Amino acid sequence: VIKRLITDNTDLVLRRHGNPFLYKLIPIVINIMRQPYPEIETKEKEILFYIQKAEKDYQEVFNLRIPELKRHVEDTLTLRHQERIEKLGKICFEYRDTFGLTLETIILVMVKSGLPEGEHLAIRKEFHNHMEEQRNRSRASSKMTGDVFADSGVELDVPKTEFLGYKDMKAQARVLKVLSEGQRVRVVLDRTPFYAESGGQVGDTGFIDTDRARMRVEDTQKANDISVHSGVMEQGQFNEGDQAAAQVDADRRLAIMRNHTATHLLQAALREVLGTHIKQQGSLVAQERLRFDFAHPCAVKPEELQKIENRINQFIGNADEVKTEILPLEEAKQKGALAFFAEKYGNMVRVVSIGDYSREFCGGTHLSSTAQAEAIKIIGEGSVAQGIRRIEAVSGKANVARMARQKEQEELAKEQARRLKEMEKERQNQRFEQSKSQIDHIVQGAVNIKGITFISHVFKDVDMLLLRKLSDVLKQRLPSGVFVLGARTQQDASVVVSVTDDLVAKGVKANDIIGRIAPLFGASGGGRPHLAQAGSKEPQKLESALAQAKDMIAL
């Protein structure tokens, strides 16, 4: 409830309270809720910390992103109407989805930043289009892919599949169900060495052969307790009752097992380095990498990541045995086994233990010794939600070496990009100083129109940002005036109109002036009373448009 208050009443919180305050309500909430939920009393400090941090994080986002959002809006004012709507609609979605700013806050900032009147309705529509696309993606990704016969009207009236894959990579089996769609086929066997995707571990691939046919298995999913093999018929066709040989891609499975065992080692190292509050919130165990989501209030520091990585490699170097056992659920809990996030367990559970530092409920396939993981390299750490962090890593000596080379290349590319950025910044500064040196001459060319100091000038090869800076220089030089600055290249033209405070107070508005100038050189734009801008792809019309600007000044 308190987190919802923070996100839904952001403006109120930030305007009336400079510091976090909602976390102070936590003791009251705990006192009210302690009878039905007695466990929350023991977590009061942790809850206080998370809520206070949520408030602080939001305030930081608000203070950082609002100025950035204003710049985004100003940069779009030179775009055509539809292009601007599409871009700002996407920006709305990104700022809502990534940073948590409310739509009303975002729209208010856009309007105050010079968004042309009436466009906010079209931007809202574009925003909701992006939201709907995200919902569709979410629904598609969350749909139980194991329910492969859901749309076919075929009932899976077969016994649950006997899984042999903990010990065997190949097995003899009988075909129970076949559904063909051209070359695509889905097959159910009575027994299988293929692991069906679950618990974060991806499904196995490989081949299923009969005397007359061969299927390349591209994925294995689960519908209840039935394993469904999906893939392509490379030869012949299967029939129900056929005897088949099922063969898992052993190299791929080994890579997956390396990453799965490494995931358990990662959780153990995280709990050791960061604290026992670390619990898995989601994972992906694939052939090429592993991904681990966990609850933690802040970013993991580089030195902590290095310590975590070093500790895992120590576990690997110890060559500890990876043990599995089937235990009653309560006994497993009493032994301290950690449960996977959002998993449901029966009365008997499979527990995977490594040394005296890792014990987890787990139905996945694993190595027999940590030494088989060979090595691990953490390749990324970041936030996926409020209070949820994600670590990505690879295991195996070849993968670690490859990632080390790739990281070295990335660092080299970043350094080259940084140098190019510095060179561009230096060129920008040089262009600014060169243009700035013309200010004295430009000021001398000022004219008086109805008691208003008016300046109009066209620069060559100057961008919009530089025009705005030059407008600021003119405002510093002259306390009162209207300044219309243009820039032209071979491809496009830009105009910035700047009006000092005293004249804005008298009714002279930059956005009114730009609204009348823009059509003269095929431009679109907008802005605020103090500053407005427009851009065009018809640079040949710029000078004639600015020549008429002085006729548009009126009190």
Coordinates of C-alpha atoms in Angstrom, one line a residue:
V1 CA 0.0 0.0 0.0
I2 CA 2.8 2.4 0.9
K3 CA 4.7 1.6 -2.2
R4 CA 1.5 2.3 -4.2
L5 CA 1.2 5.7 -2.4
I6 CA 4.7 6.6 -3.4
T7 CA 4.2 5.9 -7.1
D8 CA 0.7 7.2 -7.5
N9 CA 1.2 10.4 -5.5
T10 CA 4.7 11.4 -6.6
D11 CA 4.0 15.1 -7.2
L12 CA 2.3 15.5 -3.8
V13 CA 5.1 13.7 -2.0
L14 CA 7.9 15.7 -3.7
R15 CA 6.2 19.1 -3.5
R16 CA 5.3 18.9 0.2
H17 CA 8.1 16.9 1.6
G18 CA 11.7 17.4 0.7
N19 CA 12.8 14.2 2.5
P20 CA 11.3 10.7 2.7
F21 CA 8.5 10.4 5.2
L22 CA 6.2 7.5 4.3
Y23 CA 8.6 5.0 5.9
K24 CA 7.7 6.5 9.3
L25 CA 4.3 5.0 8.9
I26 CA 5.7 1.4 8.9
P27 CA 5.6 0.9 12.7
I28 CA 1.9 1.8 12.7
V29 CA 1.1 -0.6 9.9
I30 CA 3.1 -3.4 11.6
N31 CA 1.3 -2.8 14.9
I32 CA -2.1 -3.1 13.0
M33 CA -1.1 -6.2 11.1
R34 CA 1.1 -8.1 13.6
Q35 CA -1.7 -10.3 14.8
P36 CA -2.6 -11.9 11.5
Y37 CA 1.0 -11.7 10.3
P38 CA 3.3 -12.1 13.3
E39 CA 6.4 -12.6 11.2
I40 CA 6.4 -9.0 10.0
E41 CA 7.5 -7.8 13.5
T42 CA 10.9 -9.6 13.0
K43 CA 11.4 -7.8 9.7
E44 CA 10.5 -4.3 10.8
K45 CA 14.1 -2.9 10.2
E46 CA 14.3 -4.5 6.8
I47 CA 10.9 -3.2 5.7
L48 CA 11.7 0.3 7.0
F49 CA 15.0 0.2 5.0
Y50 CA 13.2 -0.8 1.8
I51 CA 10.4 1.7 2.0
Q52 CA 12.8 4.6 2.8
K53 CA 15.1 3.6 0.0
A54 CA 12.1 3.4 -2.4
E55 CA 11.2 7.0 -1.5
K56 CA 14.8 8.2 -1.9
D57 CA 15.2 6.3 -5.2
Y58 CA 12.1 7.9 -6.6
Q59 CA 13.2 11.4 -5.5
E60 CA 16.5 10.9 -7.2
V61 CA 14.8 9.6 -10.4
F62 CA 12.5 12.6 -10.3
N63 CA 15.3 15.2 -9.8
L64 CA 17.4 13.6 -12.5
R65 CA 14.9 12.6 -15.2
I66 CA 12.7 15.7 -15.2
P67 CA 15.4 18.0 -16.7
E68 CA 16.4 15.2 -19.1
L69 CA 12.7 14.8 -20.2
K70 CA 12.5 18.6 -20.8
R71 CA 15.5 18.3 -23.1
H72 CA 13.9 15.4 -25.0
V73 CA 10.8 17.5 -25.6
E74 CA 12.8 20.5 -26.8
D75 CA 14.8 18.3 -29.2
T76 CA 11.5 17.1 -30.8
L77 CA 10.0 20.5 -31.4
T78 CA 11.7 20.7 -34.8
L79 CA 10.2 17.4 -36.0
R80 CA 7.1 17.0 -38.1
H81 CA 3.8 16.6 -36.1
Q82 CA 3.4 12.8 -36.6
E83 CA 7.1 12.1 -36.0
R84 CA 7.0 14.1 -32.8
I85 CA 3.9 12.3 -31.6
E86 CA 5.5 8.9 -32.2
K87 CA 8.8 9.8 -30.5
L88 CA 7.2 11.4 -27.5
G89 CA 4.7 8.6 -27.1
K90 CA 7.6 6.2 -26.9
I91 CA 9.5 8.4 -24.5
C92 CA 6.3 8.5 -22.3
F93 CA 6.3 4.7 -22.2
E94 CA 10.0 4.5 -21.4
Y95 CA 9.9 7.0 -18.6
R96 CA 6.8 5.3 -17.1
D97 CA 8.1 1.7 -17.6
T98 CA 11.8 2.3 -16.8
F99 CA 11.8 5.1 -14.2
G100 CA 8.3 4.8 -12.7
L101 CA 7.2 8.4 -13.4
T102 CA 3.4 8.7 -13.7
L103 CA 1.9 9.5 -17.0
E104 CA 0.3 12.6 -15.6
T105 CA 3.7 13.8 -14.4
I106 CA 5.3 13.1 -17.8
I107 CA 2.6 14.9 -19.8
L108 CA 2.7 17.9 -17.4
V109 CA 6.5 18.2 -17.9
M110 CA 6.0 18.0 -21.7
V111 CA 3.4 20.7 -21.8
K112 CA 5.5 23.0 -19.6
S113 CA 8.5 22.3 -21.9
G114 CA 6.8 23.7 -25.0
L115 CA 4.7 20.8 -26.3
P116 CA 2.3 22.3 -28.9
E117 CA -1.2 22.8 -27.6
G118 CA -3.5 19.8 -28.0
E119 CA -0.8 17.2 -28.9
H120 CA -0.9 15.6 -25.5
L121 CA -4.0 13.6 -26.4
A122 CA -2.3 12.0 -29.4
I123 CA 0.8 11.3 -27.2
R124 CA -1.4 9.6 -24.6
K125 CA -2.8 7.4 -27.3
E126 CA 0.6 6.5 -28.6
F127 CA 1.7 5.7 -25.0
H128 CA -1.2 3.4 -24.5
N129 CA -0.3 1.6 -27.8
H130 CA 3.1 0.9 -26.4
M131 CA 1.6 -0.3 -23.1
E132 CA -0.7 -2.7 -25.0
E133 CA 2.2 -4.1 -27.0
Q134 CA 4.1 -4.7 -23.7
R135 CA 1.0 -6.5 -22.3
N136 CA 0.8 -8.7 -25.3
R137 CA 4.5 -9.5 -25.0
S138 CA 4.0 -10.3 -21.4
R139 CA 1.0 -12.5 -22.0
A140 CA 2.9 -14.4 -24.8
S141 CA 6.0 -14.9 -22.6
S142 CA 4.1 -16.0 -19.5
K143 CA 1.8 -18.4 -21.3
M144 CA 2.6 -22.0 -20.4
T145 CA 4.4 -23.1 -23.4
G146 CA 4.2 -26.7 -22.2
D147 CA 0.5 -26.6 -22.9
V148 CA 1.3 -27.4 -26.5
F149 CA -2.0 -29.0 -27.4
A150 CA -4.1 -26.2 -25.9
D151 CA -5.2 -24.8 -29.3
S152 CA -5.5 -28.1 -31.1
G153 CA -8.4 -29.7 -29.3
V154 CA -6.3 -32.7 -28.6
E155 CA -6.5 -34.1 -25.1
L156 CA -3.3 -35.4 -23.4
D157 CA -5.0 -38.6 -22.2
V158 CA -1.7 -40.3 -21.6
P159 CA 0.2 -41.3 -18.4
K160 CA 2.7 -38.9 -16.9
T161 CA 6.2 -39.2 -18.4
E162 CA 8.9 -41.2 -16.6
F163 CA 12.0 -38.9 -16.5
L164 CA 15.3 -40.8 -16.9
G165 CA 17.5 -37.8 -17.5
Y166 CA 19.1 -37.5 -14.1
K167 CA 21.3 -40.5 -15.0
D168 CA 20.8 -41.2 -18.7
M169 CA 21.3 -39.1 -21.8
K170 CA 19.7 -41.8 -24.1
A171 CA 16.9 -44.3 -23.6
Q172 CA 14.5 -46.6 -25.3
A173 CA 10.9 -45.4 -25.3
R174 CA 7.4 -45.8 -26.8
V175 CA 5.6 -43.1 -28.8
L176 CA 2.3 -42.3 -27.0
K177 CA 1.1 -39.2 -28.9
V178 CA 2.0 -37.5 -32.1
L179 CA 0.7 -34.1 -33.5
S180 CA 2.0 -33.1 -36.9
E181 CA 1.8 -29.7 -38.6
G182 CA 3.7 -30.3 -41.9
Q183 CA 7.3 -30.9 -41.0
R184 CA 6.7 -29.6 -37.5
V185 CA 5.8 -32.3 -34.9
R186 CA 5.1 -32.7 -31.2
V187 CA 5.7 -36.0 -29.6
V188 CA 4.9 -37.6 -26.2
L189 CA 6.9 -40.6 -25.1
D190 CA 6.2 -43.0 -22.2
R191 CA 9.7 -42.3 -20.8
T192 CA 12.4 -39.8 -21.7
P193 CA 15.9 -38.6 -20.9
F194 CA 15.0 -35.1 -22.2
Y195 CA 14.6 -32.6 -19.4
A196 CA 11.4 -30.5 -19.9
E197 CA 11.8 -26.7 -19.2
S198 CA 11.1 -25.9 -15.6
G199 CA 12.7 -24.2 -12.6
G200 CA 14.5 -21.8 -14.9
Q201 CA 16.4 -24.6 -16.7
V202 CA 15.7 -24.7 -20.4
G203 CA 14.4 -27.8 -22.2
D204 CA 16.7 -30.3 -23.8
T205 CA 17.3 -30.8 -27.5
G206 CA 18.6 -33.9 -29.5
F207 CA 17.1 -36.6 -31.6
I208 CA 14.3 -39.3 -31.5
D209 CA 14.7 -42.2 -33.9
T210 CA 12.6 -45.2 -35.0
D211 CA 13.3 -47.8 -37.6
R212 CA 11.7 -45.6 -40.3
A213 CA 11.9 -42.0 -39.0
R214 CA 14.0 -39.4 -37.4
M215 CA 12.9 -36.3 -35.5
R216 CA 15.2 -33.4 -34.5
V217 CA 14.1 -32.2 -31.1
E218 CA 14.4 -28.5 -30.8
D219 CA 12.7 -28.0 -27.4
T220 CA 11.2 -30.0 -24.5
Q221 CA 8.3 -28.5 -22.5
K222 CA 6.0 -29.8 -19.8
A223 CA 2.2 -30.0 -19.7
N224 CA 1.4 -31.0 -16.1
D225 CA 3.7 -34.0 -15.7
I226 CA 3.8 -34.9 -19.3
S227 CA 7.0 -34.1 -21.3
V228 CA 6.3 -32.8 -24.9
H229 CA 9.1 -32.9 -27.4
S230 CA 8.8 -30.3 -30.2
G231 CA 10.8 -30.3 -33.4
V232 CA 11.2 -31.2 -37.1
M233 CA 10.8 -34.5 -38.8
E234 CA 14.0 -35.0 -40.8
Q235 CA 12.9 -38.4 -42.2
G236 CA 9.6 -40.4 -42.3
Q237 CA 6.8 -40.1 -39.8
F238 CA 6.1 -41.4 -36.3
N239 CA 3.1 -43.5 -35.4
E240 CA 1.6 -44.0 -31.9
G241 CA 3.0 -47.3 -30.5
D242 CA 6.4 -47.0 -32.3
Q243 CA 9.5 -48.0 -30.4
A244 CA 12.0 -45.2 -30.4
A245 CA 15.5 -44.3 -29.3
A246 CA 15.7 -40.9 -27.6
Q247 CA 19.1 -39.2 -27.5
V248 CA 19.8 -35.9 -25.7
D249 CA 22.4 -33.4 -27.1
A250 CA 25.0 -34.3 -24.5
D251 CA 27.4 -31.4 -25.0
R252 CA 24.5 -28.9 -24.7
R253 CA 23.2 -30.6 -21.6
L254 CA 26.6 -30.6 -20.0
A255 CA 26.9 -26.8 -20.7
I256 CA 23.4 -26.3 -19.1
M257 CA 24.4 -28.4 -16.1
R258 CA 27.5 -26.4 -15.6
N259 CA 25.4 -23.2 -15.5
H260 CA 22.8 -24.8 -13.2
T261 CA 25.4 -25.9 -10.6
A262 CA 27.1 -22.5 -11.0
T263 CA 23.8 -20.9 -10.2
H264 CA 23.6 -22.7 -6.9
L265 CA 27.2 -21.6 -6.2
L266 CA 26.3 -18.1 -7.1
Q267 CA 23.5 -18.0 -4.6
A268 CA 25.7 -19.4 -1.9
A269 CA 28.4 -16.7 -2.6
L270 CA 25.8 -13.9 -2.7
R271 CA 24.5 -14.9 0.7
E272 CA 28.0 -15.1 2.1
V273 CA 29.1 -11.7 0.7
L274 CA 25.9 -9.7 0.8
G275 CA 23.9 -11.4 3.5
T276 CA 21.4 -14.2 4.2
H277 CA 18.5 -12.0 3.0
I278 CA 19.5 -13.0 -0.5
K279 CA 16.8 -15.2 -2.0
Q280 CA 16.2 -16.2 -5.6
Q281 CA 13.4 -14.4 -7.3
G282 CA 13.8 -15.9 -10.7
S283 CA 16.5 -17.5 -13.0
L284 CA 17.4 -18.7 -16.4
V285 CA 19.8 -21.6 -16.9
A286 CA 20.7 -22.0 -20.5
Q287 CA 23.5 -23.5 -22.6
E288 CA 25.4 -20.2 -23.2
R289 CA 24.8 -18.4 -19.9
L290 CA 23.0 -18.2 -16.6
R291 CA 20.8 -15.4 -15.1
F292 CA 19.9 -15.0 -11.5
D293 CA 17.4 -12.5 -10.0
F294 CA 17.5 -11.8 -6.3
A295 CA 16.1 -9.4 -3.7
H296 CA 18.6 -6.7 -2.7
P297 CA 18.1 -3.0 -2.0
C298 CA 20.9 -1.6 -3.9
A299 CA 23.4 -2.2 -6.7
V300 CA 26.2 -4.7 -6.0
K301 CA 29.5 -2.9 -5.9
P302 CA 32.3 -3.9 -8.3
E303 CA 34.5 -5.0 -5.4
E304 CA 31.6 -7.1 -4.1
L305 CA 31.0 -8.7 -7.5
Q306 CA 34.7 -9.6 -7.7
K307 CA 34.6 -11.1 -4.2
I308 CA 31.5 -13.1 -5.2
E309 CA 33.2 -14.3 -8.4
N310 CA 36.4 -15.3 -6.6
R311 CA 34.4 -17.2 -4.0
I312 CA 32.6 -19.2 -6.6
N313 CA 35.8 -20.1 -8.3
Q314 CA 37.1 -21.2 -4.9
F315 CA 34.1 -23.5 -4.6
I316 CA 34.9 -24.9 -8.0
G317 CA 38.5 -25.4 -7.1
N318 CA 37.5 -27.3 -4.0
A319 CA 35.9 -30.0 -6.3
D320 CA 33.0 -30.4 -3.8
E321 CA 30.6 -33.3 -4.5
V322 CA 27.1 -32.3 -5.7
K323 CA 24.6 -34.5 -3.8
T324 CA 20.9 -35.1 -4.5
E325 CA 18.4 -36.7 -2.2
I326 CA 14.6 -37.1 -2.0
L327 CA 13.3 -35.9 1.4
P328 CA 9.9 -35.2 3.0
L329 CA 9.1 -31.5 2.6
E330 CA 9.2 -30.6 6.3
E331 CA 12.5 -32.4 6.8
A332 CA 14.0 -30.6 3.9
K333 CA 12.9 -27.3 5.4
Q334 CA 14.3 -28.2 8.8
K335 CA 17.7 -28.9 7.2
G336 CA 17.7 -25.3 5.8
A337 CA 17.1 -26.1 2.2
L338 CA 16.2 -22.9 0.2
A339 CA 13.1 -23.0 -1.9
F340 CA 12.9 -21.7 -5.5
F341 CA 10.8 -18.6 -6.0
A342 CA 7.1 -19.2 -6.9
E343 CA 7.6 -23.0 -7.1
K344 CA 5.0 -25.4 -5.7
Y345 CA 6.2 -28.5 -3.9
G346 CA 4.6 -31.8 -3.0
N347 CA 5.1 -33.9 0.1
M348 CA 8.4 -35.2 -1.2
V349 CA 11.0 -32.9 -2.6
R350 CA 14.4 -33.2 -4.4
V351 CA 17.2 -31.4 -2.5
V352 CA 20.6 -30.6 -4.1
S353 CA 23.4 -30.1 -1.6
I354 CA 27.0 -28.9 -2.2
G355 CA 29.5 -29.0 0.6
D356 CA 28.2 -27.3 3.8
Y357 CA 27.3 -24.0 2.0
S358 CA 24.5 -24.8 -0.4
R359 CA 21.3 -26.7 0.0
E360 CA 18.3 -26.0 -2.3
F361 CA 15.1 -27.6 -3.4
C362 CA 15.7 -28.3 -7.1
G363 CA 14.3 -30.6 -9.8
G364 CA 17.0 -29.7 -12.4
T365 CA 20.0 -31.6 -13.7
H366 CA 23.4 -30.9 -12.2
L367 CA 27.1 -31.8 -12.3
S368 CA 28.5 -34.5 -9.9
S369 CA 31.3 -32.2 -8.8
T370 CA 31.8 -28.4 -8.7
A371 CA 35.1 -29.0 -10.5
Q372 CA 33.2 -29.8 -13.7
A373 CA 32.0 -26.2 -13.8
E374 CA 35.7 -25.3 -14.6
A375 CA 35.4 -21.6 -14.1
I376 CA 32.8 -18.8 -13.8
K377 CA 32.8 -15.2 -15.0
I378 CA 30.2 -12.6 -14.0
I379 CA 29.3 -10.6 -17.1
G380 CA 26.6 -8.2 -15.9
E381 CA 24.7 -6.9 -12.9
G382 CA 21.7 -4.5 -12.9
S383 CA 18.2 -3.7 -11.7
V384 CA 15.1 -5.4 -13.1
A385 CA 12.6 -4.0 -10.6
Q386 CA 12.4 -2.1 -7.4
G387 CA 14.6 -4.0 -4.9
I388 CA 15.3 -6.8 -7.4
R389 CA 18.8 -7.2 -8.9
R390 CA 20.0 -9.5 -11.7
I391 CA 23.4 -11.1 -12.2
E392 CA 24.4 -12.8 -15.5
A393 CA 27.4 -15.1 -15.8
V394 CA 29.0 -17.8 -17.9
S395 CA 30.8 -21.0 -16.8
G396 CA 33.3 -23.2 -18.5
K397 CA 36.9 -22.3 -19.3
A398 CA 36.3 -21.7 -23.0
N399 CA 33.3 -19.4 -22.3
V400 CA 35.2 -17.5 -19.6
A401 CA 38.1 -17.0 -22.0
R402 CA 35.8 -15.9 -24.8
M403 CA 34.0 -13.4 -22.5
A404 CA 37.3 -12.0 -21.3
R405 CA 38.3 -11.4 -24.9
Q406 CA 34.9 -9.9 -25.7
K407 CA 35.1 -7.6 -22.6
E408 CA 38.6 -6.5 -23.6
Q409 CA 37.2 -5.6 -27.1
E410 CA 34.2 -3.8 -25.6
E411 CA 36.5 -1.7 -23.3
L412 CA 38.6 -0.8 -26.3
A413 CA 35.5 0.2 -28.2
K414 CA 34.3 2.3 -25.2
E415 CA 37.7 4.0 -25.0
Q416 CA 37.6 4.8 -28.7
A417 CA 34.0 6.1 -28.4
R418 CA 35.1 8.2 -25.4
R419 CA 37.9 9.8 -27.4
L420 CA 35.6 10.5 -30.3
K421 CA 33.1 12.1 -28.0
E422 CA 35.9 14.2 -26.5
M423 CA 37.0 15.2 -29.9
E424 CA 33.5 16.1 -30.9
K425 CA 33.0 18.1 -27.7
E426 CA 36.2 20.0 -28.5
R427 CA 35.0 20.7 -32.0
Q428 CA 31.7 21.9 -30.6
N429 CA 33.6 24.2 -28.2
Q430 CA 35.7 25.5 -31.0
R431 CA 32.6 26.2 -33.2
F432 CA 30.9 27.9 -30.2
E433 CA 33.9 30.1 -29.6
Q434 CA 34.2 31.0 -33.3
S435 CA 30.5 31.8 -33.4
K436 CA 30.7 33.6 -30.1
S437 CA 33.4 35.8 -31.5
Q438 CA 30.8 37.2 -33.9
I439 CA 28.5 38.4 -31.1
D440 CA 29.9 41.9 -31.0
H441 CA 29.3 42.4 -34.7
I442 CA 25.8 40.9 -34.3
V443 CA 24.9 43.2 -31.5
Q444 CA 26.0 46.2 -33.5
G445 CA 23.5 45.1 -36.2
A446 CA 20.6 45.3 -33.7
V447 CA 17.6 47.4 -34.8
N448 CA 14.8 49.1 -32.8
I449 CA 11.3 48.0 -33.7
K450 CA 8.6 49.8 -31.8
G451 CA 10.9 50.3 -28.9
I452 CA 12.1 46.7 -28.9
T453 CA 15.7 45.7 -29.6
F454 CA 15.7 43.2 -32.4
I455 CA 18.5 41.0 -33.6
S456 CA 18.4 38.5 -36.6
H457 CA 21.4 36.5 -37.8
V458 CA 22.1 33.4 -39.8
F459 CA 25.1 31.1 -38.9
K460 CA 26.6 28.4 -41.0
D461 CA 27.1 24.8 -39.8
V462 CA 25.8 25.4 -36.4
D463 CA 23.4 22.9 -34.7
M464 CA 20.3 23.6 -32.6
L465 CA 22.1 23.2 -29.3
L466 CA 24.7 25.8 -30.3
L467 CA 22.0 28.2 -31.4
R468 CA 20.4 28.0 -27.9
K469 CA 23.8 28.7 -26.3
L470 CA 24.3 31.7 -28.5
S471 CA 20.9 33.0 -27.6
D472 CA 21.9 32.8 -24.0
V473 CA 25.0 34.8 -24.7
L474 CA 22.9 37.5 -26.4
K475 CA 20.6 37.6 -23.3
Q476 CA 23.7 38.1 -21.1
R477 CA 24.9 41.0 -23.4
L478 CA 21.5 42.7 -23.8
P479 CA 19.0 42.9 -20.9
S480 CA 16.1 43.4 -23.2
G481 CA 15.4 42.2 -26.7
V482 CA 14.1 39.7 -29.2
F483 CA 16.7 37.5 -30.8
V484 CA 16.0 35.4 -33.9
L485 CA 19.0 33.2 -34.8
G486 CA 19.2 30.8 -37.7
A487 CA 21.6 28.1 -38.9
R488 CA 21.9 26.5 -42.3
T489 CA 23.6 23.5 -43.8
Q490 CA 23.2 22.0 -47.3
Q491 CA 20.6 19.7 -46.0
D492 CA 18.5 21.5 -43.3
A493 CA 17.9 24.8 -41.5
S494 CA 17.1 25.7 -37.8
V495 CA 15.8 28.7 -36.1
V496 CA 15.8 29.7 -32.4
V497 CA 13.7 32.6 -31.1
S498 CA 14.6 34.0 -27.7
V499 CA 12.7 36.7 -25.8
T500 CA 13.9 38.4 -22.5
D501 CA 11.7 38.3 -19.4
D502 CA 10.7 41.9 -19.5
L503 CA 9.2 41.6 -23.0
V504 CA 7.5 38.3 -22.2
A505 CA 5.8 40.1 -19.4
K506 CA 4.5 42.6 -21.9
G507 CA 3.1 40.0 -24.2
V508 CA 5.9 39.2 -26.7
K509 CA 6.2 35.5 -26.9
A510 CA 8.9 33.4 -28.6
N511 CA 6.4 30.6 -29.4
D512 CA 4.1 33.0 -31.2
I513 CA 6.9 34.3 -33.3
I514 CA 8.2 30.9 -34.2
G515 CA 4.7 29.9 -35.1
R516 CA 4.6 32.6 -37.8
I517 CA 8.2 32.1 -39.0
A518 CA 8.1 28.3 -39.4
P519 CA 5.7 28.1 -42.3
L520 CA 7.9 30.5 -44.3
F521 CA 10.7 28.0 -44.6
G522 CA 8.7 24.8 -44.4
A523 CA 9.4 24.1 -40.8
S524 CA 7.6 22.8 -37.8
G525 CA 8.4 23.6 -34.2
G526 CA 7.2 25.1 -30.9
G527 CA 8.4 26.1 -27.5
R528 CA 7.7 28.4 -24.6
P529 CA 7.3 32.2 -24.3
H530 CA 11.0 32.7 -23.5
L531 CA 12.5 30.2 -26.0
A532 CA 11.1 28.5 -29.1
Q533 CA 12.7 26.6 -32.0
A534 CA 11.9 25.1 -35.4
G535 CA 13.6 23.0 -38.0
S536 CA 13.2 22.4 -41.8
K537 CA 14.6 20.5 -44.7
E538 CA 14.3 23.6 -46.9
P539 CA 17.5 25.6 -46.1
Q540 CA 17.2 27.7 -49.2
K541 CA 14.2 29.5 -47.7
L542 CA 15.8 30.4 -44.4
E543 CA 17.2 33.9 -45.2
S544 CA 14.0 35.1 -46.7
A545 CA 12.0 33.8 -43.7
L546 CA 14.2 35.6 -41.2
A547 CA 14.1 38.8 -43.3
Q548 CA 10.3 38.9 -42.4
A549 CA 10.8 38.1 -38.7
K550 CA 11.0 41.8 -37.7
D551 CA 7.5 42.3 -39.1
M552 CA 6.2 39.8 -36.6
I553 CA 7.2 41.7 -33.4
A554 CA 4.3 43.3 -31.7
L555 CA 3.4 44.4 -28.2

